[in-house]
Short mmCIF file of C-alpha atoms and ligand atoms in Angstrom, two decimals:
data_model
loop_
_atom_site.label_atom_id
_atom_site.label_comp_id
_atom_site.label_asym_id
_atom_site.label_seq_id
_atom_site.Cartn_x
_atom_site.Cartn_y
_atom_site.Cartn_z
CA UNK A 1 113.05 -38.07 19.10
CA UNK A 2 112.75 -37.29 15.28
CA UNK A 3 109.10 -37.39 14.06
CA UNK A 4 108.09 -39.38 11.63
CA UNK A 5 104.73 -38.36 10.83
CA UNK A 6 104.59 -35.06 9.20
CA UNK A 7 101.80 -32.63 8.50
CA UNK A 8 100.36 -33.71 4.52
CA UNK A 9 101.65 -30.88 2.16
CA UNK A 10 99.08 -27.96 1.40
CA UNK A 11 98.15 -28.08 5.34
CA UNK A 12 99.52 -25.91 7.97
CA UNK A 13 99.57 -25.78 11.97
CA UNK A 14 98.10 -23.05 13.60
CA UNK A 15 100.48 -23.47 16.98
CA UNK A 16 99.37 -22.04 20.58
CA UNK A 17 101.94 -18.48 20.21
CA UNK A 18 99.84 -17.91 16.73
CA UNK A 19 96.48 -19.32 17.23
CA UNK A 20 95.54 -15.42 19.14
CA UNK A 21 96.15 -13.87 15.27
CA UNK A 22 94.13 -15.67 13.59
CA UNK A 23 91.41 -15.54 16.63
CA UNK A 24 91.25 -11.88 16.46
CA UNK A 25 91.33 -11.98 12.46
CA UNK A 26 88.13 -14.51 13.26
CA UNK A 27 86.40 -12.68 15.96
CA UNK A 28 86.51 -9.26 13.84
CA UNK A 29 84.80 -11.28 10.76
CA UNK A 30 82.36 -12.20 12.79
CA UNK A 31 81.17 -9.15 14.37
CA UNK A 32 81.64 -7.20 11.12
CA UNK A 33 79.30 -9.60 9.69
CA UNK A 34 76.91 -9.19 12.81
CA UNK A 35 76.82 -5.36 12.30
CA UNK A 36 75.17 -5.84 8.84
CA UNK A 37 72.70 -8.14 10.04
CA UNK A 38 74.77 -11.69 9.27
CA UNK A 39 74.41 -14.54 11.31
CA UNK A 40 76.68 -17.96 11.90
CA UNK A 41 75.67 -20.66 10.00
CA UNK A 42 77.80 -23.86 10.09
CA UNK A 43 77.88 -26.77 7.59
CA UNK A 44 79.56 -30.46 7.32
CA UNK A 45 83.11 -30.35 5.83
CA UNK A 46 81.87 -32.93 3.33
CA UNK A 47 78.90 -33.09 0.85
CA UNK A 48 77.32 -35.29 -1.52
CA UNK A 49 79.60 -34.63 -4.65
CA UNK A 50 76.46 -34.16 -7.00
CA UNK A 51 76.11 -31.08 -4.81
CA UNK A 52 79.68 -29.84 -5.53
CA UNK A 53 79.15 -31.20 -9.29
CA UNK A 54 75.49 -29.11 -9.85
CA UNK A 55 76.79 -25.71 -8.13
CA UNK A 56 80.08 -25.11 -8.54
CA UNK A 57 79.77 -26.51 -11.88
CA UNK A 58 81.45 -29.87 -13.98
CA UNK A 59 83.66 -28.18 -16.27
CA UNK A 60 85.41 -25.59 -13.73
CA UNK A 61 89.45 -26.12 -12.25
CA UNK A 62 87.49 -26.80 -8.99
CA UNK A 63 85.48 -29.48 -9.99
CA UNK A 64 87.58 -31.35 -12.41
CA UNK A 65 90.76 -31.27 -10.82
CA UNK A 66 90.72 -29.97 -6.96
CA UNK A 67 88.36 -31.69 -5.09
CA UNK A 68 89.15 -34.66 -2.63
CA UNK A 69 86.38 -36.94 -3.46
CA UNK A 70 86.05 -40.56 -1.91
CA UNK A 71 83.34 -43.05 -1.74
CA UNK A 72 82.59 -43.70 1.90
CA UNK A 73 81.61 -47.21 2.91
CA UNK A 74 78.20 -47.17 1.81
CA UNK A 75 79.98 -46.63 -1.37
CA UNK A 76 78.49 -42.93 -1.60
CA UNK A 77 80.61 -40.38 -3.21
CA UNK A 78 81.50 -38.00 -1.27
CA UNK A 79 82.73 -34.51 -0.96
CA UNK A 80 85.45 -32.36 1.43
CA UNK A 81 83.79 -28.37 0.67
CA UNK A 82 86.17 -26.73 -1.83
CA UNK A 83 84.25 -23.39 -0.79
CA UNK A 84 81.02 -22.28 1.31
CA UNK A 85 78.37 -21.23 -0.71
CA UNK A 86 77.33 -24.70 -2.30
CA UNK A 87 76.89 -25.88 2.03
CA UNK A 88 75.31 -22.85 2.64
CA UNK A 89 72.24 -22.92 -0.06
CA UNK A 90 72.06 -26.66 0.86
CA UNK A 91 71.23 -25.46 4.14
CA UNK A 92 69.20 -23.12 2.99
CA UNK A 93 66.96 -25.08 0.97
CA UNK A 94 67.02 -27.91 3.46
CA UNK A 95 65.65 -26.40 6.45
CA UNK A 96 63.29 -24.27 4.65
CA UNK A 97 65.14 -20.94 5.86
CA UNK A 98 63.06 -19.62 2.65
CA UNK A 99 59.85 -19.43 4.87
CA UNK A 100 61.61 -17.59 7.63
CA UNK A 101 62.20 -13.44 6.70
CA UNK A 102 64.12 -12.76 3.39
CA UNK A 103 66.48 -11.49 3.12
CA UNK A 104 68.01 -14.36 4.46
CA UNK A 105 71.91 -13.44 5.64
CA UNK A 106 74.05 -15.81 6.97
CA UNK A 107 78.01 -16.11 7.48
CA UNK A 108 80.20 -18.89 7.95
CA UNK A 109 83.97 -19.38 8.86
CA UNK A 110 85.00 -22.92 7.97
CA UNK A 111 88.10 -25.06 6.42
CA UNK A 112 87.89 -25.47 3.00
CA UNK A 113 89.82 -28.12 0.45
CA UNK A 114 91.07 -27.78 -2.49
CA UNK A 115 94.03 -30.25 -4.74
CA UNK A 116 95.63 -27.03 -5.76
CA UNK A 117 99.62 -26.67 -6.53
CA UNK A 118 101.04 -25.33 -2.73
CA UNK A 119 102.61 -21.85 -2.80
CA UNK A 120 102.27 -19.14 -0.43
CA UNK A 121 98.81 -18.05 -0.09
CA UNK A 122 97.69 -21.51 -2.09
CA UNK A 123 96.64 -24.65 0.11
CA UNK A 124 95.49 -27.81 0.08
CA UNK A 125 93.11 -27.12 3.53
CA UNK A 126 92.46 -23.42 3.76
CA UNK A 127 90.03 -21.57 5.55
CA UNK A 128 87.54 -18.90 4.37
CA UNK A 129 85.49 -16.42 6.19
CA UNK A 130 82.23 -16.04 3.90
CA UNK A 131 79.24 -14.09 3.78
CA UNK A 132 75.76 -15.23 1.55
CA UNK A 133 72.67 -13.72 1.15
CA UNK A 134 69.40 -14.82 0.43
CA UNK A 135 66.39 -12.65 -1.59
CA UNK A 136 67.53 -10.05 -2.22
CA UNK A 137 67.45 -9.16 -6.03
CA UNK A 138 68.57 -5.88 -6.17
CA UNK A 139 72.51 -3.96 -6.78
CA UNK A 140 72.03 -2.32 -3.25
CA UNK A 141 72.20 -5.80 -2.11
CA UNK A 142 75.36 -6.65 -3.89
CA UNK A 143 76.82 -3.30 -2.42
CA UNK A 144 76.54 -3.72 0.82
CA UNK A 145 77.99 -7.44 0.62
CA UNK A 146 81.29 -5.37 -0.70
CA UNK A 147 80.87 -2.62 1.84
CA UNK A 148 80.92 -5.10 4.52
CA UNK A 149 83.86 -6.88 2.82
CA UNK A 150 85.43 -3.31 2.42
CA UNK A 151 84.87 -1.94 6.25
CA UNK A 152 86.15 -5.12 7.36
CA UNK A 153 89.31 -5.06 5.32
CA UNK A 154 89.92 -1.39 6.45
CA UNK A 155 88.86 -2.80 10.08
CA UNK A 156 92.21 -4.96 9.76
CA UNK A 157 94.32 -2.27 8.47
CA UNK A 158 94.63 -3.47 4.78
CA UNK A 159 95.13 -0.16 3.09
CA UNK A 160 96.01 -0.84 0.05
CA UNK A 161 93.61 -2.90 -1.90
CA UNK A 162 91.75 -2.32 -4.70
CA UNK A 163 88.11 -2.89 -5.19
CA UNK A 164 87.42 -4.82 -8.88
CA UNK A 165 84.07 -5.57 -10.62
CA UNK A 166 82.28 -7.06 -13.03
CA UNK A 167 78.65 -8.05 -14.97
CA UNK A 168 78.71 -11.29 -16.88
CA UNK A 169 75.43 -11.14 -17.09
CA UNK A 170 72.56 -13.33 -17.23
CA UNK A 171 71.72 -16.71 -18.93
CA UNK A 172 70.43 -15.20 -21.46
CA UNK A 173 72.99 -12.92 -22.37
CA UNK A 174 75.83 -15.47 -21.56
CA UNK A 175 74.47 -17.49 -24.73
CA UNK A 176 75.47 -14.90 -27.26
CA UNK A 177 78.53 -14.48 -25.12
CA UNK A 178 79.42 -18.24 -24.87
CA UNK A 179 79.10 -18.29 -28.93
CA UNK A 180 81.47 -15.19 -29.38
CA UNK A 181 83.91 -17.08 -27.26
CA UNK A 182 83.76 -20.35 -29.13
CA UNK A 183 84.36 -18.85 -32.48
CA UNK A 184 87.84 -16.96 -30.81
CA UNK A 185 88.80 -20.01 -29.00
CA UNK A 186 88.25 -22.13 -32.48
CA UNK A 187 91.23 -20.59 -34.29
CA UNK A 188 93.64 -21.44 -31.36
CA UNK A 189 91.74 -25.03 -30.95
CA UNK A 190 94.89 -26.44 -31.66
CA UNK A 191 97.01 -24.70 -29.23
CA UNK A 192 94.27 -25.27 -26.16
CA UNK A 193 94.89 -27.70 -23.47
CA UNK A 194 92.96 -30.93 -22.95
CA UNK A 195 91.20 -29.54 -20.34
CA UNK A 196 90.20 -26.78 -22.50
CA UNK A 197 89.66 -28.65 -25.60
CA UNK A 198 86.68 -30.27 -23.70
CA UNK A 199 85.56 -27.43 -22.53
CA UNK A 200 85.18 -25.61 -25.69
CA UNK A 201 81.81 -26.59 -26.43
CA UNK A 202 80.36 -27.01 -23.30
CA UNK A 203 81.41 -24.03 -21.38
CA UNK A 204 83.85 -21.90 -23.56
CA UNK A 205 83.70 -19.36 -20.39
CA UNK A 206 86.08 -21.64 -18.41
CA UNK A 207 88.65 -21.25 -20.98
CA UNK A 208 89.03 -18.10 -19.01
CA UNK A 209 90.33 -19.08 -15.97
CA UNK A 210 92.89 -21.63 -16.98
CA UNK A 211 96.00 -21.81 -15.04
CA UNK A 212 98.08 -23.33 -18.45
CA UNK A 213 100.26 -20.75 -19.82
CA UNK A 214 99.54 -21.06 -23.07
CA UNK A 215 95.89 -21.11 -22.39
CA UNK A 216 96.07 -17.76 -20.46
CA UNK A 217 97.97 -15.99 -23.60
CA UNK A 218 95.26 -16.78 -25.97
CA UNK A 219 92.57 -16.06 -23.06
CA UNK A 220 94.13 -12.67 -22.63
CA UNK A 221 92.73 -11.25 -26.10
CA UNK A 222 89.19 -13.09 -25.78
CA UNK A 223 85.83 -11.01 -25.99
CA UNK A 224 84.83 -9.92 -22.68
CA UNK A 225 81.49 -10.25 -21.02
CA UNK A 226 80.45 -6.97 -20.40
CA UNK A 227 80.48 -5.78 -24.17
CA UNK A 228 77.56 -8.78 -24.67
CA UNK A 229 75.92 -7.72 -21.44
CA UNK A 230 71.39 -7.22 -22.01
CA UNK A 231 70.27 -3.84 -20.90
CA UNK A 232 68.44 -5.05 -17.55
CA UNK A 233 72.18 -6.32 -16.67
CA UNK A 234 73.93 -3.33 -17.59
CA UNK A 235 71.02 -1.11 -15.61
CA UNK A 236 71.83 -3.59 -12.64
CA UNK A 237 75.40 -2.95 -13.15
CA UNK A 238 75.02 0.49 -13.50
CA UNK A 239 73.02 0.74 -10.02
CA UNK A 240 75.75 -1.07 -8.26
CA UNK A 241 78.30 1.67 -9.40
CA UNK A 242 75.95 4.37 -8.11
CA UNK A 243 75.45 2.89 -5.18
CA UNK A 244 79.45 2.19 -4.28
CA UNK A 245 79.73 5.65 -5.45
CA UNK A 246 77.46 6.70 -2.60
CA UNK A 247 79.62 4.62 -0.31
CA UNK A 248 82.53 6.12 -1.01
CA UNK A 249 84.31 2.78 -2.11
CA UNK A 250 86.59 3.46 -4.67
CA UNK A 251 86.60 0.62 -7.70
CA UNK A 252 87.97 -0.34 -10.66
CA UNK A 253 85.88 -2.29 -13.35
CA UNK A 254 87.77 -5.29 -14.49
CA UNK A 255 86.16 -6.93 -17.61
CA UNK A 256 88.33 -9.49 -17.37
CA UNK A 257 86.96 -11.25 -13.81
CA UNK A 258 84.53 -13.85 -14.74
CA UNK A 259 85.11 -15.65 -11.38
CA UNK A 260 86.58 -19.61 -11.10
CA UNK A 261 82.64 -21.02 -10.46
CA UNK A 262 79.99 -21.68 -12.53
CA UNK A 263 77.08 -20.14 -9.98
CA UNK A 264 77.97 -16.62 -10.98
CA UNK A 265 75.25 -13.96 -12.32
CA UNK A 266 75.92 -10.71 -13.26
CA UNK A 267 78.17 -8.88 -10.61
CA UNK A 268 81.17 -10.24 -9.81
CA UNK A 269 84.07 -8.47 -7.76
CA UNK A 270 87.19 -9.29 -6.24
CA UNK A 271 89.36 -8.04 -3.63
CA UNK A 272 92.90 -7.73 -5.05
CA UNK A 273 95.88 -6.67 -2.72
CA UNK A 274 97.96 -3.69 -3.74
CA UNK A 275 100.75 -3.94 -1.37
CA UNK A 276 104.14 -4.04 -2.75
CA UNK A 277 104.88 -7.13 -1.18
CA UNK A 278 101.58 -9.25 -2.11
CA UNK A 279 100.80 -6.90 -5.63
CA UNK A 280 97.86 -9.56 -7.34
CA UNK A 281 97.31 -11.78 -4.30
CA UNK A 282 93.36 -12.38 -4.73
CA UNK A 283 92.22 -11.70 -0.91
CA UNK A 284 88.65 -12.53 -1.69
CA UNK A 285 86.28 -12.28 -3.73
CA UNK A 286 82.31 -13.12 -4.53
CA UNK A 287 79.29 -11.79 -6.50
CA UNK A 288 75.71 -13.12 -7.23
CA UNK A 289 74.13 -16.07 -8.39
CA UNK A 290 70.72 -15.69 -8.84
CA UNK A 291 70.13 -19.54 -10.50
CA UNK A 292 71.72 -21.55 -8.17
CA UNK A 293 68.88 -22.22 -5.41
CA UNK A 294 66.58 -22.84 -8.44
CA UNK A 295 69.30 -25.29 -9.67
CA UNK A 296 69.96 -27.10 -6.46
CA UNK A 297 65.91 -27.86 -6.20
CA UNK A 298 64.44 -24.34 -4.90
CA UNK A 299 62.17 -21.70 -5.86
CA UNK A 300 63.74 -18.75 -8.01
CA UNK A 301 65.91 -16.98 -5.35
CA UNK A 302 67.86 -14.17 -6.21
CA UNK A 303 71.23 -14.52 -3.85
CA UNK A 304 74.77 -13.36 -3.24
CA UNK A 305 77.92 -13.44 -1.07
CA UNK A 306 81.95 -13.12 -0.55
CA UNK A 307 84.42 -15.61 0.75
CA UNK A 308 87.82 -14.59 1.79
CA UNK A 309 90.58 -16.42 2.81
CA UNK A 310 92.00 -16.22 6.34
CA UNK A 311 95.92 -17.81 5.61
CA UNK A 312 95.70 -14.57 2.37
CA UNK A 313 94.42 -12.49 5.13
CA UNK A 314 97.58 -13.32 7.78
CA UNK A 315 99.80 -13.03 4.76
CA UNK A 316 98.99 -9.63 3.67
CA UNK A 317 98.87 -8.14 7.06
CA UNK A 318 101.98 -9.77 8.33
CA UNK A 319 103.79 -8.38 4.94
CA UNK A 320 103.15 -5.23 5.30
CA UNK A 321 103.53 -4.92 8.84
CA UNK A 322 99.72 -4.63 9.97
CA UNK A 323 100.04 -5.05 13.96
CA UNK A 324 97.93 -7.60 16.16
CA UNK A 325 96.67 -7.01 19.27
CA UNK A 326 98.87 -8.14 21.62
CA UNK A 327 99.42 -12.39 22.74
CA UNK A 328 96.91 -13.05 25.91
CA UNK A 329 99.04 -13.06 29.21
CA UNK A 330 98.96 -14.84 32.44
CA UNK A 331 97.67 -12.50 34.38
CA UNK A 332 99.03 -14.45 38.05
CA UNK A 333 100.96 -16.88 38.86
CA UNK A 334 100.40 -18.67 42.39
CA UNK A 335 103.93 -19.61 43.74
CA UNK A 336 103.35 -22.56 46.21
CA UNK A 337 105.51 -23.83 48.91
CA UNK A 338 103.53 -27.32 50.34
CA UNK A 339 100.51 -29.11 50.71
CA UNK A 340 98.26 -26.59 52.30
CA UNK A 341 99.52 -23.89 50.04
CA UNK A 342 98.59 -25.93 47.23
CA UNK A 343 95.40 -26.20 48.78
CA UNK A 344 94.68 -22.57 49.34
CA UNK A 345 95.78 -21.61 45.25
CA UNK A 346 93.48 -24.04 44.41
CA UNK A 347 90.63 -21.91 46.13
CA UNK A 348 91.85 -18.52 44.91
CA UNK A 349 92.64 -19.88 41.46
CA UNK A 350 89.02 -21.19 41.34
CA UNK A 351 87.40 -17.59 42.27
CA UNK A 352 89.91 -15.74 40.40
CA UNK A 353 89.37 -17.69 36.93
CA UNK A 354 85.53 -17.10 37.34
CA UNK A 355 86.27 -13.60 37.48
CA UNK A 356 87.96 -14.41 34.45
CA UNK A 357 91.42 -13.45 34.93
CA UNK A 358 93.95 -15.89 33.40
CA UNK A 359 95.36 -18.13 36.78
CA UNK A 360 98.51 -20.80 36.54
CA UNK A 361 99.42 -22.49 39.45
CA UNK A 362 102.37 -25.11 39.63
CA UNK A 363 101.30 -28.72 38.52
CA UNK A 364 104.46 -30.66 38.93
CA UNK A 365 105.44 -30.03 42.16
CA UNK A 366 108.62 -27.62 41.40
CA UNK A 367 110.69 -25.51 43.94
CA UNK A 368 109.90 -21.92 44.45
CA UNK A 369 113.28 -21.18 42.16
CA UNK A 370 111.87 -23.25 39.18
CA UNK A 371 107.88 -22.07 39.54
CA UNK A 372 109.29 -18.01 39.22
CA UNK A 373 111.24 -18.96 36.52
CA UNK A 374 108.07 -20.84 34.92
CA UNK A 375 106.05 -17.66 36.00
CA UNK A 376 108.52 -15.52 33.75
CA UNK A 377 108.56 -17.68 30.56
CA UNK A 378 104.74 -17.85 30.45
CA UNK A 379 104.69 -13.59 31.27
CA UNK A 380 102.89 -13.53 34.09
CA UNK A 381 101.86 -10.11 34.71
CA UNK A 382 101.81 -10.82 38.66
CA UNK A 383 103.52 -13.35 40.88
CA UNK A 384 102.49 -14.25 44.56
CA UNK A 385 104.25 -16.76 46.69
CA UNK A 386 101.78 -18.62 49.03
CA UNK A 387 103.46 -21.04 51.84
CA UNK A 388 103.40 -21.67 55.44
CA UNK A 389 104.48 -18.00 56.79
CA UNK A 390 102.04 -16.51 54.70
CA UNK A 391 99.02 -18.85 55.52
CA UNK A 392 99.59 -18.00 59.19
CA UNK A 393 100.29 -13.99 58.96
CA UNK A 394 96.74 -14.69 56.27
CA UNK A 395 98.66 -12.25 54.12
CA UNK A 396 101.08 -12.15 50.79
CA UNK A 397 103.26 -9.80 48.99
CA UNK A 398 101.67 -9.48 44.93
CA UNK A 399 104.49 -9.00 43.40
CA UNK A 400 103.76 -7.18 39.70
CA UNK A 401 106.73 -8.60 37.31
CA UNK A 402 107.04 -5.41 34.77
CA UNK A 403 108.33 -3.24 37.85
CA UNK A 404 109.04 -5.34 40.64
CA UNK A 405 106.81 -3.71 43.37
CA UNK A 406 104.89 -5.31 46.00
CA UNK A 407 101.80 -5.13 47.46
CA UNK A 408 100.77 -6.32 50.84
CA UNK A 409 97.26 -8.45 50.06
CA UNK A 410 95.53 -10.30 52.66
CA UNK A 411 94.81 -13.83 51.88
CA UNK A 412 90.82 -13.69 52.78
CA UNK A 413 90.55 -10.57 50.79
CA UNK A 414 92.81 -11.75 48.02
CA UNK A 415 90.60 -11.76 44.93
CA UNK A 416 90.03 -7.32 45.94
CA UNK A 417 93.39 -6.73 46.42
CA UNK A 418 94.53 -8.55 43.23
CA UNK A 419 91.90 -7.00 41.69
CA UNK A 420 92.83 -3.16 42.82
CA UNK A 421 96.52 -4.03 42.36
CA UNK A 422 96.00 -5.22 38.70
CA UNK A 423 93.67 -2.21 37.77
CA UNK A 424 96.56 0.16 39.20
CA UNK A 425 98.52 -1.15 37.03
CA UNK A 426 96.51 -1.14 33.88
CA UNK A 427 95.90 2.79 34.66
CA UNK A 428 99.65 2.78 35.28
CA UNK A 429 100.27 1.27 32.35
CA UNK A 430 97.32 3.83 30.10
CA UNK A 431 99.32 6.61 31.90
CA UNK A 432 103.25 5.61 30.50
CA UNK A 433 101.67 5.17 27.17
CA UNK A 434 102.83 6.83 24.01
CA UNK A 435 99.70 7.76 22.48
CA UNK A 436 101.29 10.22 19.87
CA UNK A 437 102.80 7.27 17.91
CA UNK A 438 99.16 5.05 17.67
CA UNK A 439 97.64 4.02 14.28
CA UNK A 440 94.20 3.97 13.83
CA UNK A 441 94.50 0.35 14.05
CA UNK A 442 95.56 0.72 17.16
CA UNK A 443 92.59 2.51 18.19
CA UNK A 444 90.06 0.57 16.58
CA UNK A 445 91.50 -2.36 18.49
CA UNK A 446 91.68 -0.23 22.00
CA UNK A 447 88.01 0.67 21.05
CA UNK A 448 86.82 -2.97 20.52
P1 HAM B 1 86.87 -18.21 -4.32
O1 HAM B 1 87.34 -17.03 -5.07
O2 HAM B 1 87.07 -19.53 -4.92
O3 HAM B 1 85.33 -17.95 -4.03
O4 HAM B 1 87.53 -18.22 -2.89
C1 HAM B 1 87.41 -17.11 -2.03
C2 HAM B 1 88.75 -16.82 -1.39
O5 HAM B 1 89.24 -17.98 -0.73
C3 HAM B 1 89.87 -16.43 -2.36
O6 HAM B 1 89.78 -15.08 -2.71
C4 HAM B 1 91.08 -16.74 -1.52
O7 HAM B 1 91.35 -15.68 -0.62
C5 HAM B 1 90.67 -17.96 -0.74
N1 HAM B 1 91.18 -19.17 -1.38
C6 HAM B 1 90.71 -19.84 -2.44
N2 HAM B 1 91.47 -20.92 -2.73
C7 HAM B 1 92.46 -20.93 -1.83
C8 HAM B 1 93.58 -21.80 -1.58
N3 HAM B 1 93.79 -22.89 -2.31
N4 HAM B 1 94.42 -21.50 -0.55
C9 HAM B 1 94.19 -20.41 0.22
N5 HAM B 1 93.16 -19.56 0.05
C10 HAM B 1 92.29 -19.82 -0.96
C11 HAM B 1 84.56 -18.80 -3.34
O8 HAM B 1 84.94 -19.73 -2.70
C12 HAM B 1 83.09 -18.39 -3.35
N6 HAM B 1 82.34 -19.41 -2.59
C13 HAM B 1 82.89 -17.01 -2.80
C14 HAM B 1 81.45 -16.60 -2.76
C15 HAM B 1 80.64 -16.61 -1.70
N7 HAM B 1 80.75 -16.22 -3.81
C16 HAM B 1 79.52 -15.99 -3.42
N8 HAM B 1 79.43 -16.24 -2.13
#
C-alpha cells in the first residue's frame, strides 16, 4: 500500500534498528555532563516569541528568517525553540534557581527547530545536547564548559577536531567595534543584501554571519573583534588560554567566530570537525553571555554553555567509521507448543524480564517451525522449546543459537539455569575474544 503521507522535509525518523545509536550517543552526554556536576533540566518545545525575539536577538538569521512562529488560539505568538539556552534562563529566572547554590549547572537534550535550507547535517527539527551555566564569572568557568565538551567528544571517538576560540568582548567594547564595522560595511552598502542593508545600522555584527555569497566575500576582509577587545576582556581571554593550556586541550584562536546569536560575551568557541570526510562541519559550539539573564528580567548573572548537535554528531562518527556498541539482543526466546505452555512462558517470561533480561514469547499463535525462525530474525541469543513433554519431564533443553549446544534446565529452576547458562556463555564469549585488535573506544565502552 503506497503511503501517502510523508515525513515534512528537514525532519528525519529515528527507526527501531537505529534508535540504540543515538541512545548511547544520549546516555554518554548525559553522564559526561553528570561527571562535571550538570544536571537535566527540561523545557517546553515552544516559547513566547518575545523570549526568542529579546535573547537570541531581532536582527540574527535565527530570528528573522528560521523560526516557526504561529499564533495559537488565544491569538498569542508563539515559539518552536530554535536552540536551548533562551528555555533554559527562562527557567532559570522563573523558578528562582538564582536562590538555590550558584553556580547553577544544568544540561538539557531536546529537539530543536529551525527554517533552515536541508542538507546533510542541516534540519528543519534537529536535536541538541546542551550544557549552561549559571554564576560563574570567571575563564575557569568557560574552560571547563569546553573540557567537558572536549572529554566527551574524545569519549565518542571523534579524533580529529579542532578546538576554535574567540573574545568579542563586552558591550562596551562592542560599541567601538560595531562603529569600525559600519564604516567597512558602508563602502560595499551597495553590494549588501536586504537583510544586511537593515542590519547595517542596527547590528553591523550580523553582517558577519550571512549565508549570501556576496555578503560573505565582503565579510571575509571586515575588522575583527579581538583587535577592539578592552583590557579586562583580553585578561579574561588570556586566562582562558592558560587555563586550556593546563588542560592539555589543544586550540586554535579564530578571530573570525563571532557566533550566529546575539547573547554572546566575550568567549566564544566552536567545535569544528577535521575529518576528511566532514572537514568544516560545525559539531557544536557555545561561549558566554553574561547580559542575557539581566536582559530577560534578572539580576546581573554572569553565565555560559555549549550546544551540540546529535544528527552532526551521528554524521561524523558514522563517516569516519567511529564504532557503536553493539544493537540490544533478545536474550531468549520461549518456543511454545499449546495452551499450558503458553501459560508456563508467561510465568518465566514475567520473572525473567524483572531480572531484566530481554524475553519474547510467540504472540500470534505460530508453529514451532515459524516461532524458531522468528527467534533467529530477532537474534535471540537462546532458544527453549516449552510443550507438553517438557511440562511433564518439568525440564527443557536451552538451546544457545551462536553454537548450537544444549543445556538440560529444569523448568522450576529455570530462571538459575538460564541464568548460569547465559553467564557461561558471556565468559565463553570474553574468552574467544580478540582483544589485540580493540580501540580505546572499545574499551571505554566495555568499561562503561
Ligand atoms: P548553535 O551554534 O546555533 O548554538 O547550535 C549548536 C549546534 O547545534 C551546532 O553546532 C550544530 O551542531 C547544531 N545545529 C544547529 N543548527 C542545526 C541544524 N539546522 N541542523 C542540525 N544541527 C544544527 C546554540 O544553539 C547555542 N544555544 C549554544 C549555546 C549554549 N551557547 C551557550 N549555551
Amino acid at each position: 500500500m503506497a503511503v501517502s503521507i510523508k515525513a515534512i522535509k528537514g525532519t528525519k525518523d529515528t527507526l527501531p534498528s537505529e534508535s540504540y545509536k543515538i541512545q548511547y550517543i544520549e546516555q554518554a552526554a548525559l553522564d559526561t555532563a553528570k561527571a562535571y556536576g550538570f544536571h537535566e533540566i527540561r523545557t517546553p518545545v515552544f516559547e513566547y516569541t518575545e523570549l526568542f525575539d529579546r535573547s537570541v536577538g531581532e536582527t540574527t538569521d535565527v530570528v528573522q528568517k528560521e523560526m516557526y512562529t504561529f499564533n495559537d488560539k488565544g491569538d498569542r505568538s508563539i515559539t518552536l525553540r530554535p536552540e536551548g539556552t533562551a528555555g533554559a534562563v527562562r527557567a532559570f529566572l522563573e523558578h528562582g534557581l538564582f536562590n538555590e547554590p550558584l553556580p547553577q549547572k544544568v544540561c538539557y537534550l531536546t529537539s530543536c527547530y529551525r527554517y533552515e535550507k536541508p542538507q546533510a547535517g542541516r534540519l528543519r527539527e534537529f536535536h541538541q545536547f546542551g550544557i549552561e551555566c549559571f554564576g560563574a564569572s570567571s575563564a575557569l568557568q568557560d574552560a571547563e564548559i569546553i573540557a567537558l565538551a572536549n572529554s566527551y567528544f574524545n569519549f565518542i571517538g571523534i579524533e580529529k577536531l579542532a578546538v576554535e576560540i574567540n573574545s568579542i568582548g563586552c558591550p562596551e567594547c562592542r560599541k567601538k567595534y560595531s562603529e569600525a564595522l559600519k564604516a567597512y560595511f558602508e563602502e560595499s552598502k551597495s553590494q549588501l543584501c536586504e537583510t544586511c542593508l537593515s542590519r547595517l545600522d542596527r547590528n553591523p555584527m550580523r553582517i558577519l554571519d550571512c549565508k549570501s555569497p556576496v555578503c560573505s566575500e565582503i565579510a571575509a576582509g571586515a575588522p575583527v573583534v579581538l583587535d577592539y577587545i578592552c583590557d579586562d576582556c583580553r585578561d579574561h581571554f588570556e586566562s582562558l588560554k592558560k587555563y586550556l593550556e593546563a588542560l592539555g586541550i589543544d586550540y586554535v584562536v579564530n578571530p573570525q567566530i563571532v557566533r550566529g546569536l546575539d547573547y554572546y560575551t566575550r568567549t566564544v568557541f566552536e567545535f569544528v570537525s577535521q575529518d576528511e570526510k566532514t572537514k568544516g562541519l560545525v559539531l557544536g559550539g557555545g561561549g558566554r553571555y553574561d547580559g542575557l539573564v539581566e536582559e530577560l528580567g534578572g539580576a546581573p548573572t554572569p553565565a555560559c554553555g555549549f550546544a551540540m548537535g546529535l544528527e552532526r554528531l551521528l554524521i561524523a562518527m558514522e563517516e569516519s567509521g567511529i564504532p557503536f556498541p553493539e544493537a540490544p539482543k533478545c536474550n531468549l526466546s520461549i518456543v511454545t507448543a499449546g495452551e499450558n505452555a503458553v501459560l508456563k512462558a508467561l510465568e518465566l517470561s514475567a520473572e525473567l524480564r524483572a531480572q531484566g533480561y530481554s524475553v519474547n514469547i510467540d504472540t500470534v499463535g505460530r508453529s514451532i517451525k515459524a516461532q524458531m525462525k522468528y527467534a533467529n530474525k530477532i537474534n535471540s541469543e537462546f532458544t527453549v522449546v516449552i510443550g507438553d513433554n517438557e511440562l511433564e519431564s518439568n525440564s527443557a533443553n536451552l538451546k544457545c543459537m551462536a553454537d548450537g549446544t544444549q543445556t538440560e534446565v529444569s523448568l522450576t529452576e529455570f530462571c538459575e539455569g538460564f541464568e548460569r547458562a547465559y553467564m557461561n556463555n558471556a565468559v565463553a564469549a570474553f574468552e574467544n575474544a580478540d582483544f589485540s585488535s580493540l580501540t580505546q573506544i572499545d574499551i571505554n565502552n566495555l568499561l562503561k
